Amino acid sequence: MNHEAIVMGASAGGIAALNTILGGIPAFFSLPILLVQHVGPQGGRTLAACLEARTPLHVREAEEKEAIVPGTVFIAPGGYHLLVERDHTLSLSMDPKVQYARPSIDVLFESAADAYGGALVGVLLTGTGRDGAHGMTRIHLRGGLTVVQDPADAEAAEMPEAAIATGSILKVLPLPRIAPFLIELAGDGA
Amino acid sequence: MDEERIRDIEIHLLLEALRLRFGYEFHNYSRASLKRRILGCLSTCAFKRISDIIPLLLRDESFHQKLILALTVTVTEMYRDPEVFKSLKEHVFPVLKTWPFINVWHAGCASGEEVYSLAILLKEGGYLDRARIYATDINEEALCKAREGVYPAGHLRQYEENYRLAGGSECLAQSCHIRYELAMMHTDLRKNMVFANHNLATDGTFTETHLILCRNVLIYFNQELQDRVLRLFAESLIHGGFLCLGSKESLRFSSVADQFVPICSEARIFQKRLEPNHES
């Protein structure tokens, strides 16, 4: 199965983990990355600026109805859920919080799983709570690839553990191995 | 055919049933969040499949109400994005001042928190007496709440902070009666308000307006419906009138974009050109 997109979710401890992963991905990376990091209402823009400085990829706050393009990191704006439509455009919603969060990882992952089916890679990182566990299950059911940060090296183990407990996780990787794994998946390493 | 494709067909049929039976047009809503809402509603019923609820929808009046509520529920608060209200005060109010009367349209007002937010600022500026505020939504339950203007008092602390950031000159608690757990907005704020059921997907304009607020509504619509709604707004606004959208919304999918000039890009406030644009 050729992979077409990566969705990534993180909560507590996520910024450092994202710096490591995105910092390890080269500019010619060919897959789009859609990202939910739990932040406050204005947090999306700050996060984009902060990550942009660490990675050669384009990083920006997602705009509603914009087309998903490769080699770009789209960040859910603070206070909005980020969703993927069937035609691989992005949409935003102000629906109630899911798993106490907006943006919620589950909302992004579930809609992306519906849009990309088996061509989706889900990456769930450090965090408290259990946001992302349902989303990872949906990705797995649709035939996508599920990767979780090893709870042993996650700053907050609760979220990765909740996902692993669902039985729908294919790969558990320590943080430093996630970027190389994604590069290999994208077929950009050769 | 895989289950997911079948589910898409079921959603299409459900929306078609809503349209044919009740005249609601949801086909042009952004599909991903609409699907979440439909599945959310399904999980509260005893049914397993989306198509199972169609017979019930066609014949059971109360279920139709329940479904519409589930599909149109919105979350709002007072002075959400306080800087937007501050910008309205700074950039729009000085122009409102020059008009003998002001028609304001809150399109998609939900439970009305923003309607009262603006009314309080209009009152403080001395404009409320010559303003008429039309607050519309398709969710009847939300409209009832808006009409009542009663909100949980527990939210006031947050609202008070938002109000201060919005440049409010007094204290929000002065604009409501607090009794037990409830904050009741003062009735004088409401005297020039008109609450009405209006469907942006199917209804037309109803009056000439000077200021339209429609925040975080367009994100739920596809490009075609966004264009319809923005054309409606362009038609309703007087030349020189103002449009305020949600902080992630824009005019870029609209055929009327060139009729507007951005006034404050951060706050997404646009002004309809004073003269008709002859090129369009």
CSV table of C-alpha atoms in Angstrom, one decimal:
chain,number,residue,atom,x,y,z
A,1,MET,CA,0.0,0.0,0.0
A,2,ASN,CA,1.4,3.4,-0.9
A,3,HIS,CA,1.0,5.9,1.9
A,4,GLU,CA,-0.6,9.3,1.1
A,5,ALA,CA,-0.7,11.1,4.3
A,6,ILE,CA,0.4,11.1,8.0
A,7,VAL,CA,-1.8,12.2,10.9
A,8,MET,CA,0.0,13.0,14.1
A,9,GLY,CA,-1.4,13.7,17.6
A,10,ALA,CA,0.3,14.8,20.8
A,11,SER,CA,-0.6,16.3,24.1
A,12,ALA,CA,1.5,16.9,27.2
A,13,GLY,CA,5.2,16.8,26.3
A,14,GLY,CA,4.3,17.0,22.6
A,15,ILE,CA,6.3,20.0,21.6
A,16,ALA,CA,9.6,18.4,22.5
A,17,ALA,CA,8.6,15.2,20.8
A,18,LEU,CA,7.4,17.0,17.7
A,19,ASN,CA,10.7,19.0,17.5
A,20,THR,CA,12.6,15.7,17.5
A,21,ILE,CA,10.4,14.1,14.8
A,22,LEU,CA,9.9,17.0,12.5
A,23,GLY,CA,13.6,18.1,13.0
A,24,GLY,CA,14.6,14.7,11.7
A,25,ILE,CA,12.5,14.8,8.5
A,26,PRO,CA,14.2,16.2,5.3
A,27,ALA,CA,12.9,19.0,3.1
A,28,PHE,CA,12.1,16.5,0.2
A,29,PHE,CA,9.7,14.5,2.4
A,30,SER,CA,6.9,13.6,0.1
A,31,LEU,CA,3.9,13.1,2.4
A,32,PRO,CA,1.7,15.7,4.0
A,33,ILE,CA,1.6,15.7,7.8
A,34,LEU,CA,-1.7,16.8,9.6
A,35,LEU,CA,-1.1,17.6,13.2
A,36,VAL,CA,-3.1,18.0,16.4
A,37,GLN,CA,-1.2,19.2,19.4
A,38,HIS,CA,-3.5,20.1,22.4
A,39,VAL,CA,-3.0,23.8,22.8
A,40,GLY,CA,-5.0,26.9,24.0
A,41,PRO,CA,-7.1,29.0,21.8
A,42,GLN,CA,-4.3,31.1,20.3
A,43,GLY,CA,-1.8,28.2,20.4
A,44,GLY,CA,-1.8,27.0,16.8
A,45,ARG,CA,0.0,29.9,15.3
A,46,THR,CA,2.7,30.0,18.0
A,47,LEU,CA,3.2,26.3,17.6
A,48,ALA,CA,3.5,26.6,13.9
A,49,ALA,CA,6.2,29.3,14.3
A,50,CYS,CA,8.0,27.3,16.9
A,51,LEU,CA,8.1,24.1,14.8
A,52,GLU,CA,8.9,25.9,11.5
A,53,ALA,CA,12.2,26.9,13.1
A,54,ARG,CA,13.1,23.3,13.7
A,55,THR,CA,12.2,21.6,10.5
A,56,PRO,CA,12.9,22.2,6.8
A,57,LEU,CA,9.3,21.4,6.0
A,58,HIS,CA,6.6,24.1,5.5
A,59,VAL,CA,4.6,24.4,8.7
A,60,ARG,CA,1.4,26.3,8.9
A,61,GLU,CA,-1.9,26.6,10.7
A,62,ALA,CA,-4.5,24.9,8.6
A,63,GLU,CA,-7.0,27.0,6.7
A,64,GLU,CA,-10.5,25.7,6.2
A,65,LYS,CA,-11.2,24.2,2.7
A,66,GLU,CA,-7.5,24.2,1.8
A,67,ALA,CA,-6.1,21.4,-0.3
A,68,ILE,CA,-3.7,19.0,1.4
A,69,VAL,CA,-0.3,19.2,-0.3
A,70,PRO,CA,2.8,17.0,0.2
A,71,GLY,CA,5.8,18.1,2.2
A,72,THR,CA,3.8,20.4,4.4
A,73,VAL,CA,2.8,20.2,8.1
A,74,PHE,CA,-0.8,21.4,8.7
A,75,ILE,CA,-1.5,22.3,12.3
A,76,ALA,CA,-5.0,22.4,13.8
A,77,PRO,CA,-5.8,26.0,14.9
A,78,GLY,CA,-6.4,26.4,18.7
A,79,GLY,CA,-10.1,26.2,19.5
A,80,TYR,CA,-11.1,24.4,16.3
A,81,HIS,CA,-11.3,20.7,15.3
A,82,LEU,CA,-9.4,19.9,12.2
A,83,LEU,CA,-11.1,17.4,9.8
A,84,VAL,CA,-10.2,15.8,6.4
A,85,GLU,CA,-12.9,15.7,3.7
A,86,ARG,CA,-13.2,13.0,1.1
A,87,ASP,CA,-11.6,15.2,-1.6
A,88,HIS,CA,-8.5,15.6,0.6
A,89,THR,CA,-9.3,19.2,1.6
A,90,LEU,CA,-9.3,20.3,5.2
A,91,SER,CA,-12.2,21.6,7.2
A,92,LEU,CA,-12.6,23.1,10.6
A,93,SER,CA,-15.4,22.9,13.1
A,94,MET,CA,-16.3,24.4,16.5
A,95,ASP,CA,-18.3,21.4,17.6
A,96,PRO,CA,-18.1,20.5,21.3
A,97,LYS,CA,-14.9,19.2,22.7
A,98,VAL,CA,-14.1,15.6,22.2
A,99,GLN,CA,-12.1,13.8,24.9
A,100,TYR,CA,-12.0,17.2,26.7
A,101,ALA,CA,-10.1,18.7,23.7
A,102,ARG,CA,-10.6,21.0,20.8
A,103,PRO,CA,-8.8,20.4,18.6
A,104,SER,CA,-9.2,16.7,19.3
A,105,ILE,CA,-6.9,14.0,17.9
A,106,ASP,CA,-9.8,11.6,17.5
A,107,VAL,CA,-11.7,14.0,15.3
A,108,LEU,CA,-8.8,14.4,13.0
A,109,PHE,CA,-7.8,10.8,12.9
A,110,GLU,CA,-11.3,9.4,12.4
A,111,SER,CA,-12.1,11.8,9.5
A,112,ALA,CA,-8.7,11.2,7.9
A,113,ALA,CA,-9.2,7.4,8.2
A,114,ASP,CA,-12.5,7.8,6.3
A,115,ALA,CA,-10.8,10.0,3.6
A,116,TYR,CA,-7.6,8.0,3.1
A,117,GLY,CA,-8.5,4.5,4.1
A,118,GLY,CA,-5.4,2.2,4.0
A,119,ALA,CA,-3.2,5.0,2.7
A,120,LEU,CA,-3.1,6.7,6.0
A,121,VAL,CA,-0.4,6.5,8.7
A,122,GLY,CA,-1.4,7.5,12.3
A,123,VAL,CA,1.3,8.6,14.7
A,124,LEU,CA,0.3,9.0,18.4
A,125,LEU,CA,2.8,10.6,20.7
A,126,THR,CA,3.2,11.5,24.4
A,127,GLY,CA,0.2,12.9,26.3
A,128,THR,CA,-2.2,12.6,29.2
A,129,GLY,CA,-5.8,11.4,28.7
A,130,ARG,CA,-7.0,9.1,26.0
A,131,ASP,CA,-7.6,11.3,23.0
A,132,GLY,CA,-6.4,9.5,19.9
A,133,ALA,CA,-7.3,5.9,21.0
A,134,HIS,CA,-10.6,5.9,19.1
A,135,GLY,CA,-8.9,7.5,16.1
A,136,MET,CA,-6.1,5.0,16.0
A,137,THR,CA,-8.7,2.2,16.1
A,138,ARG,CA,-10.6,3.7,13.2
A,139,ILE,CA,-7.3,4.0,11.2
A,140,HIS,CA,-6.6,0.4,11.9
A,141,LEU,CA,-10.0,-0.8,10.9
A,142,ARG,CA,-9.7,1.1,7.6
A,143,GLY,CA,-6.4,-0.7,6.9
A,144,GLY,CA,-4.1,2.2,7.7
A,145,LEU,CA,-0.8,2.0,9.6
A,146,THR,CA,-0.7,2.8,13.3
A,147,VAL,CA,2.4,3.9,15.1
A,148,VAL,CA,2.7,4.9,18.8
A,149,GLN,CA,5.5,6.4,20.7
A,150,ASP,CA,6.9,3.9,23.2
A,151,PRO,CA,5.2,4.8,26.5
A,152,ALA,CA,8.6,4.1,28.2
A,153,ASP,CA,10.2,7.1,26.6
A,154,ALA,CA,7.1,9.3,26.4
A,155,GLU,CA,7.0,12.3,28.8
A,156,ALA,CA,3.4,11.3,29.5
A,157,ALA,CA,2.7,7.6,28.9
A,158,GLU,CA,-1.1,7.7,29.4
A,159,MET,CA,-2.2,8.5,25.8
A,160,PRO,CA,0.2,6.0,24.1
A,161,GLU,CA,-0.8,3.4,26.6
A,162,ALA,CA,-4.6,4.0,26.0
A,163,ALA,CA,-4.0,3.5,22.3
A,164,ILE,CA,-2.0,0.3,22.8
A,165,ALA,CA,-4.7,-1.1,25.0
A,166,THR,CA,-7.1,-0.9,22.1
A,167,GLY,CA,-5.2,-3.6,20.3
A,168,SER,CA,-5.1,-1.7,17.1
A,169,ILE,CA,-1.4,-0.6,17.2
A,170,LEU,CA,1.0,-2.0,14.6
A,171,LYS,CA,4.2,-0.4,15.7
A,172,VAL,CA,5.5,0.9,19.0
A,173,LEU,CA,8.6,2.9,18.5
A,174,PRO,CA,10.9,5.0,20.7
A,175,LEU,CA,10.9,8.6,19.8
A,176,PRO,CA,14.3,8.8,17.9
A,177,ARG,CA,13.2,6.0,15.6
A,178,ILE,CA,9.9,7.6,14.5
A,179,ALA,CA,11.3,10.0,11.9
A,180,PRO,CA,13.6,7.4,10.2
A,181,PHE,CA,10.6,5.0,10.1
A,182,LEU,CA,8.4,7.7,8.4
A,183,ILE,CA,11.1,8.5,5.9
A,184,GLU,CA,11.4,4.9,5.0
A,185,LEU,CA,7.6,4.5,4.7
A,186,ALA,CA,7.5,7.5,2.4
A,187,GLY,CA,10.1,5.9,0.2
A,188,ASP,CA,12.2,9.0,0.3
A,189,GLY,CA,15.2,7.5,1.9
A,190,ALA,CA,16.9,6.0,-1.1
B,1,MET,CA,-18.6,-2.0,-2.3
B,2,ASP,CA,-17.0,-1.4,1.0
B,3,GLU,CA,-18.9,-0.4,4.1
B,4,GLU,CA,-17.7,3.2,4.0
B,5,ARG,CA,-19.1,3.8,0.5
B,6,ILE,CA,-22.4,2.3,1.6
B,7,ARG,CA,-22.4,4.7,4.6
B,8,ASP,CA,-21.8,7.6,2.2
B,9,ILE,CA,-24.9,6.6,0.3
B,10,GLU,CA,-26.9,6.3,3.5
B,11,ILE,CA,-25.9,9.8,4.5
B,12,HIS,CA,-26.9,11.1,1.1
B,13,LEU,CA,-30.3,9.4,1.4
B,14,LEU,CA,-30.9,10.7,4.9
B,15,LEU,CA,-30.1,14.3,3.8
B,16,GLU,CA,-32.4,13.8,0.8
B,17,ALA,CA,-35.2,12.6,3.2
B,18,LEU,CA,-34.7,15.7,5.3
B,19,ARG,CA,-34.9,17.9,2.2
B,20,LEU,CA,-38.0,16.2,0.6
B,21,ARG,CA,-39.9,15.9,3.8
B,22,PHE,CA,-39.0,19.0,5.7
B,23,GLY,CA,-37.3,21.3,3.2
B,24,TYR,CA,-34.0,21.4,5.0
B,25,GLU,CA,-30.9,21.5,2.8
B,26,PHE,CA,-27.9,19.9,4.2
B,27,HIS,CA,-26.2,18.6,1.1
B,28,ASN,CA,-23.9,21.5,0.9
B,29,TYR,CA,-22.6,21.3,4.5
B,30,SER,CA,-19.0,20.2,5.0
B,31,ARG,CA,-19.4,16.5,5.0
B,32,ALA,CA,-16.8,15.3,7.6
B,33,SER,CA,-18.3,17.1,10.6
B,34,LEU,CA,-21.8,16.5,9.4
B,35,LYS,CA,-21.1,12.8,9.4
B,36,ARG,CA,-19.7,13.0,12.9
B,37,ARG,CA,-22.9,14.7,14.0
B,38,ILE,CA,-25.1,12.1,12.3
B,39,LEU,CA,-23.1,9.3,13.9
B,40,GLY,CA,-23.3,11.0,17.2
B,41,CYS,CA,-27.1,11.2,16.9
B,42,LEU,CA,-27.2,7.6,15.8
B,43,SER,CA,-25.4,6.5,18.9
B,44,THR,CA,-28.1,8.0,21.1
B,45,CYS,CA,-30.8,5.9,19.3
B,46,ALA,CA,-31.3,2.2,19.4
B,47,PHE,CA,-30.4,1.9,15.7
B,48,LYS,CA,-27.3,0.4,14.2
B,49,ARG,CA,-27.3,1.9,10.7
B,50,ILE,CA,-27.9,5.4,9.4
B,51,SER,CA,-30.5,4.1,6.9
B,52,ASP,CA,-32.5,2.7,9.8
B,53,ILE,CA,-33.4,6.2,11.0
B,54,ILE,CA,-34.9,7.3,7.7
B,55,PRO,CA,-38.4,5.7,8.2
B,56,LEU,CA,-38.5,7.3,11.7
B,57,LEU,CA,-37.5,10.6,10.4
B,58,LEU,CA,-40.2,10.6,7.7
B,59,ARG,CA,-43.0,9.9,10.1
B,60,ASP,CA,-42.1,11.0,13.6
B,61,GLU,CA,-42.2,14.8,14.1
B,62,SER,CA,-40.4,14.7,17.4
B,63,PHE,CA,-37.5,12.7,15.9
B,64,HIS,CA,-37.1,15.2,13.1
B,65,GLN,CA,-36.7,18.0,15.7
B,66,LYS,CA,-34.1,15.9,17.6
B,67,LEU,CA,-32.1,15.3,14.4
B,68,ILE,CA,-32.2,18.9,13.3
B,69,LEU,CA,-30.9,19.9,16.8
B,70,ALA,CA,-28.2,17.3,16.6
B,71,LEU,CA,-27.1,18.5,13.1
B,72,THR,CA,-27.0,22.2,14.0
B,73,VAL,CA,-25.8,22.4,17.5
B,74,THR,CA,-23.2,25.1,18.0
B,75,VAL,CA,-20.9,26.2,20.8
B,76,THR,CA,-20.7,29.8,21.6
B,77,GLU,CA,-19.8,32.2,24.4
B,78,MET,CA,-19.8,35.9,25.2
B,79,TYR,CA,-17.1,37.9,23.6
B,80,ARG,CA,-15.4,34.9,22.1
B,81,ASP,CA,-12.3,36.4,20.4
B,82,PRO,CA,-12.5,39.6,22.4
B,83,GLU,CA,-10.1,41.4,20.0
B,84,VAL,CA,-12.9,41.1,17.3
B,85,PHE,CA,-15.3,43.0,19.5
B,86,LYS,CA,-12.6,45.5,20.2
B,87,SER,CA,-12.0,46.0,16.5
B,88,LEU,CA,-15.7,46.4,15.9
B,89,LYS,CA,-15.7,49.1,18.5
B,90,GLU,CA,-12.7,50.8,17.1
B,91,HIS,CA,-13.3,50.5,13.3
B,92,VAL,CA,-17.0,50.0,12.8
B,93,PHE,CA,-18.7,51.9,15.6
B,94,PRO,CA,-17.4,55.4,14.5
B,95,VAL,CA,-19.1,54.7,11.1
B,96,LEU,CA,-22.3,53.4,12.7
B,97,LYS,CA,-22.4,56.7,14.6
B,98,THR,CA,-23.0,58.6,11.3
B,99,TRP,CA,-26.1,56.6,10.4
B,100,PRO,CA,-29.6,57.6,11.8
B,101,PHE,CA,-30.5,54.0,12.4
B,102,ILE,CA,-28.6,50.7,12.3
B,103,ASN,CA,-29.8,47.3,11.3
B,104,VAL,CA,-27.6,44.5,12.6
B,105,TRP,CA,-28.0,40.9,11.5
B,106,HIS,CA,-26.5,38.1,13.5
B,107,ALA,CA,-26.7,35.2,11.1
B,108,GLY,CA,-26.4,31.8,12.8
B,109,CYS,CA,-26.7,33.4,16.3
B,110,ALA,CA,-27.0,30.0,18.1
B,111,SER,CA,-28.0,30.6,21.7
B,112,GLY,CA,-27.3,34.3,21.4
B,113,GLU,CA,-24.3,35.0,23.6
B,114,GLU,CA,-22.7,37.1,20.9
B,115,VAL,CA,-25.9,39.0,20.2
B,116,TYR,CA,-26.0,40.2,23.8
B,117,SER,CA,-22.2,40.8,23.7
B,118,LEU,CA,-22.6,43.3,20.8
B,119,ALA,CA,-25.8,44.8,22.3
B,120,ILE,CA,-24.0,45.7,25.5
B,121,LEU,CA,-21.2,47.4,23.5
B,122,LEU,CA,-23.8,49.2,21.4
B,123,LYS,CA,-25.6,50.4,24.5
B,124,GLU,CA,-22.3,51.7,26.1
B,125,GLY,CA,-21.6,53.6,22.9
B,126,GLY,CA,-25.1,55.1,22.9
B,127,TYR,CA,-26.3,53.4,19.7
B,128,LEU,CA,-28.6,50.7,21.0
B,129,ASP,CA,-31.7,52.9,20.9
B,130,ARG,CA,-31.4,53.4,17.2
B,131,ALA,CA,-30.4,49.8,16.4
B,132,ARG,CA,-32.5,46.9,15.4
B,133,ILE,CA,-30.9,43.6,15.9
B,134,TYR,CA,-32.0,40.6,13.8
B,135,ALA,CA,-30.8,37.4,15.3
B,136,THR,CA,-31.4,34.3,13.2
B,137,ASP,CA,-30.7,30.6,13.3
B,138,ILE,CA,-32.2,27.4,12.0
B,139,ASN,CA,-32.0,25.7,15.4
B,140,GLU,CA,-35.3,26.5,17.1
B,141,GLU,CA,-34.1,25.3,20.6
B,142,ALA,CA,-31.0,27.6,20.3
B,143,LEU,CA,-33.3,30.5,19.3
B,144,CYS,CA,-35.4,30.0,22.3
B,145,LYS,CA,-32.4,30.2,24.6
B,146,ALA,CA,-31.3,33.3,22.7
B,147,ARG,CA,-34.7,34.9,23.2
B,148,GLU,CA,-34.6,34.1,26.9
B,149,GLY,CA,-31.0,35.4,27.4
B,150,VAL,CA,-30.4,33.3,30.4
B,151,TYR,CA,-26.9,31.8,30.8
B,152,PRO,CA,-25.1,29.8,33.4
B,153,ALA,CA,-23.7,32.3,36.0
B,154,GLY,CA,-20.6,30.1,36.3
B,155,HIS,CA,-19.4,31.2,32.9
B,156,LEU,CA,-19.5,34.9,33.9
B,157,ARG,CA,-16.0,35.0,35.3
B,158,GLN,CA,-14.6,34.0,31.9
B,159,TYR,CA,-17.0,36.3,30.1
B,160,GLU,CA,-16.0,39.1,32.3
B,161,GLU,CA,-12.4,38.7,31.4
B,162,ASN,CA,-13.3,38.5,27.7
B,163,TYR,CA,-15.5,41.6,28.0
B,164,ARG,CA,-12.6,43.5,29.6
B,165,LEU,CA,-10.3,42.4,26.7
B,166,ALA,CA,-13.0,43.5,24.3
B,167,GLY,CA,-12.7,47.0,25.7
B,168,GLY,CA,-15.9,47.0,27.7
B,169,SER,CA,-16.1,50.1,29.8
B,170,GLU,CA,-18.1,48.8,32.8
B,171,CYS,CA,-18.6,45.5,34.3
B,172,LEU,CA,-20.5,42.7,32.6
B,173,ALA,CA,-22.4,41.8,35.8
B,174,GLN,CA,-24.1,45.2,35.5
B,175,SER,CA,-25.8,44.0,32.4
B,176,CYS,CA,-27.5,41.0,34.0
B,177,HIS,CA,-29.4,39.8,37.1
B,178,ILE,CA,-27.7,36.9,38.8
B,179,ARG,CA,-30.1,34.6,40.6
B,180,TYR,CA,-28.9,31.3,41.9
B,181,GLU,CA,-26.9,29.7,39.2
B,182,LEU,CA,-28.3,31.8,36.4
B,183,ALA,CA,-27.4,35.1,34.8
B,184,MET,CA,-30.4,36.8,33.1
B,185,MET,CA,-29.5,39.5,30.6
B,186,HIS,CA,-31.3,42.8,31.2
B,187,THR,CA,-34.5,43.1,29.2
B,188,ASP,CA,-33.6,46.6,28.0
B,189,LEU,CA,-30.9,44.9,25.9
B,190,ARG,CA,-33.5,42.9,24.2
B,191,LYS,CA,-36.1,45.5,23.4
B,192,ASN,CA,-34.8,46.1,19.8
B,193,MET,CA,-33.9,42.5,19.1
B,194,VAL,CA,-35.9,40.3,16.7
B,195,PHE,CA,-35.3,36.6,16.8
B,196,ALA,CA,-36.3,34.6,13.8
B,197,ASN,CA,-35.8,31.2,12.2
B,198,HIS,CA,-33.8,31.7,9.0
B,199,ASN,CA,-32.1,29.1,6.9
B,200,LEU,CA,-29.0,30.4,5.2
B,201,ALA,CA,-29.1,27.5,2.8
B,202,THR,CA,-32.6,28.1,1.5
B,203,ASP,CA,-33.9,31.5,2.6
B,204,GLY,CA,-33.4,35.0,1.1
B,205,THR,CA,-32.6,38.4,2.5
B,206,PHE,CA,-35.3,40.1,4.6
B,207,THR,CA,-34.1,43.6,5.2
B,208,GLU,CA,-31.4,46.1,4.4
B,209,THR,CA,-28.6,45.8,6.9
B,210,HIS,CA,-25.6,48.0,8.1
B,211,LEU,CA,-23.7,45.3,10.0
B,212,ILE,CA,-23.8,41.5,9.6
B,213,LEU,CA,-22.0,39.2,12.0
B,214,CYS,CA,-21.8,35.6,10.9
B,215,ARG,CA,-19.0,33.9,12.8
B,216,ASN,CA,-18.0,30.3,12.6
B,217,VAL,CA,-20.9,29.4,10.4
B,218,LEU,CA,-19.3,29.3,7.0
B,219,ILE,CA,-16.7,26.7,8.2
B,220,TYR,CA,-19.6,24.2,8.2
B,221,PHE,CA,-20.5,24.9,4.6
B,222,ASN,CA,-18.9,23.8,1.4
B,223,GLN,CA,-17.6,26.4,-1.1
B,224,GLU,CA,-20.9,26.5,-3.1
B,225,LEU,CA,-23.0,27.2,0.0
B,226,GLN,CA,-20.4,29.7,1.3
B,227,ASP,CA,-20.8,31.6,-2.0
B,228,ARG,CA,-24.6,31.5,-1.7
B,229,VAL,CA,-24.5,32.9,1.8
B,230,LEU,CA,-21.9,35.6,1.0
B,231,ARG,CA,-24.0,36.7,-2.0
B,232,LEU,CA,-27.0,37.0,0.4
B,233,PHE,CA,-24.9,39.2,2.7
B,234,ALA,CA,-23.7,41.4,-0.1
B,235,GLU,CA,-27.3,41.8,-1.2
B,236,SER,CA,-28.5,42.7,2.2
B,237,LEU,CA,-25.8,45.1,3.2
B,238,ILE,CA,-26.0,48.8,2.3
B,239,HIS,CA,-23.0,50.3,0.5
B,240,GLY,CA,-20.4,51.0,3.2
B,241,GLY,CA,-22.0,48.3,5.5
B,242,PHE,CA,-19.8,45.9,7.4
B,243,LEU,CA,-19.4,42.1,7.5
B,244,CYS,CA,-17.7,40.3,10.3
B,245,LEU,CA,-16.8,36.6,9.8
B,246,GLY,CA,-15.2,34.0,12.1
B,247,SER,CA,-11.4,34.2,12.6
B,248,LYS,CA,-10.8,31.3,10.2
B,249,GLU,CA,-13.3,32.3,7.6
B,250,SER,CA,-12.8,34.4,4.4
B,251,LEU,CA,-14.3,35.7,1.2
B,252,ARG,CA,-12.0,33.7,-1.0
B,253,PHE,CA,-14.6,31.3,-2.3
B,254,SER,CA,-17.1,34.0,-3.1
B,255,SER,CA,-18.1,35.6,-6.3
B,256,VAL,CA,-18.8,38.8,-4.4
B,257,ALA,CA,-15.3,39.1,-2.8
B,258,ASP,CA,-14.5,42.1,-5.0
B,259,GLN,CA,-17.5,44.0,-3.5
B,260,PHE,CA,-15.7,44.1,-0.2
B,261,VAL,CA,-12.7,45.8,1.3
B,262,PRO,CA,-10.9,44.3,4.3
B,263,ILE,CA,-11.0,46.7,7.2
B,264,CYS,CA,-9.3,44.6,9.8
B,265,SER,CA,-7.8,41.3,8.6
B,266,GLU,CA,-7.1,39.8,12.0
B,267,ALA,CA,-10.7,40.3,13.1
B,268,ARG,CA,-12.1,39.4,9.6
B,269,ILE,CA,-14.1,42.6,9.3
B,270,PHE,CA,-14.9,43.7,5.7
B,271,GLN,CA,-16.7,46.7,4.4
B,272,LYS,CA,-18.9,46.7,1.4
B,273,ARG,CA,-17.6,49.2,-1.2
B,274,LEU,CA,-19.2,52.6,-1.1
B,275,GLU,CA,-19.8,52.5,-4.8
B,276,PRO,CA,-20.9,49.5,-6.8
B,277,ASN,CA,-17.9,47.8,-8.4
B,278,HIS,CA,-18.5,48.4,-12.1
B,279,GLU,CA,-16.1,45.7,-13.2
B,280,SER,CA,-18.2,42.9,-11.6
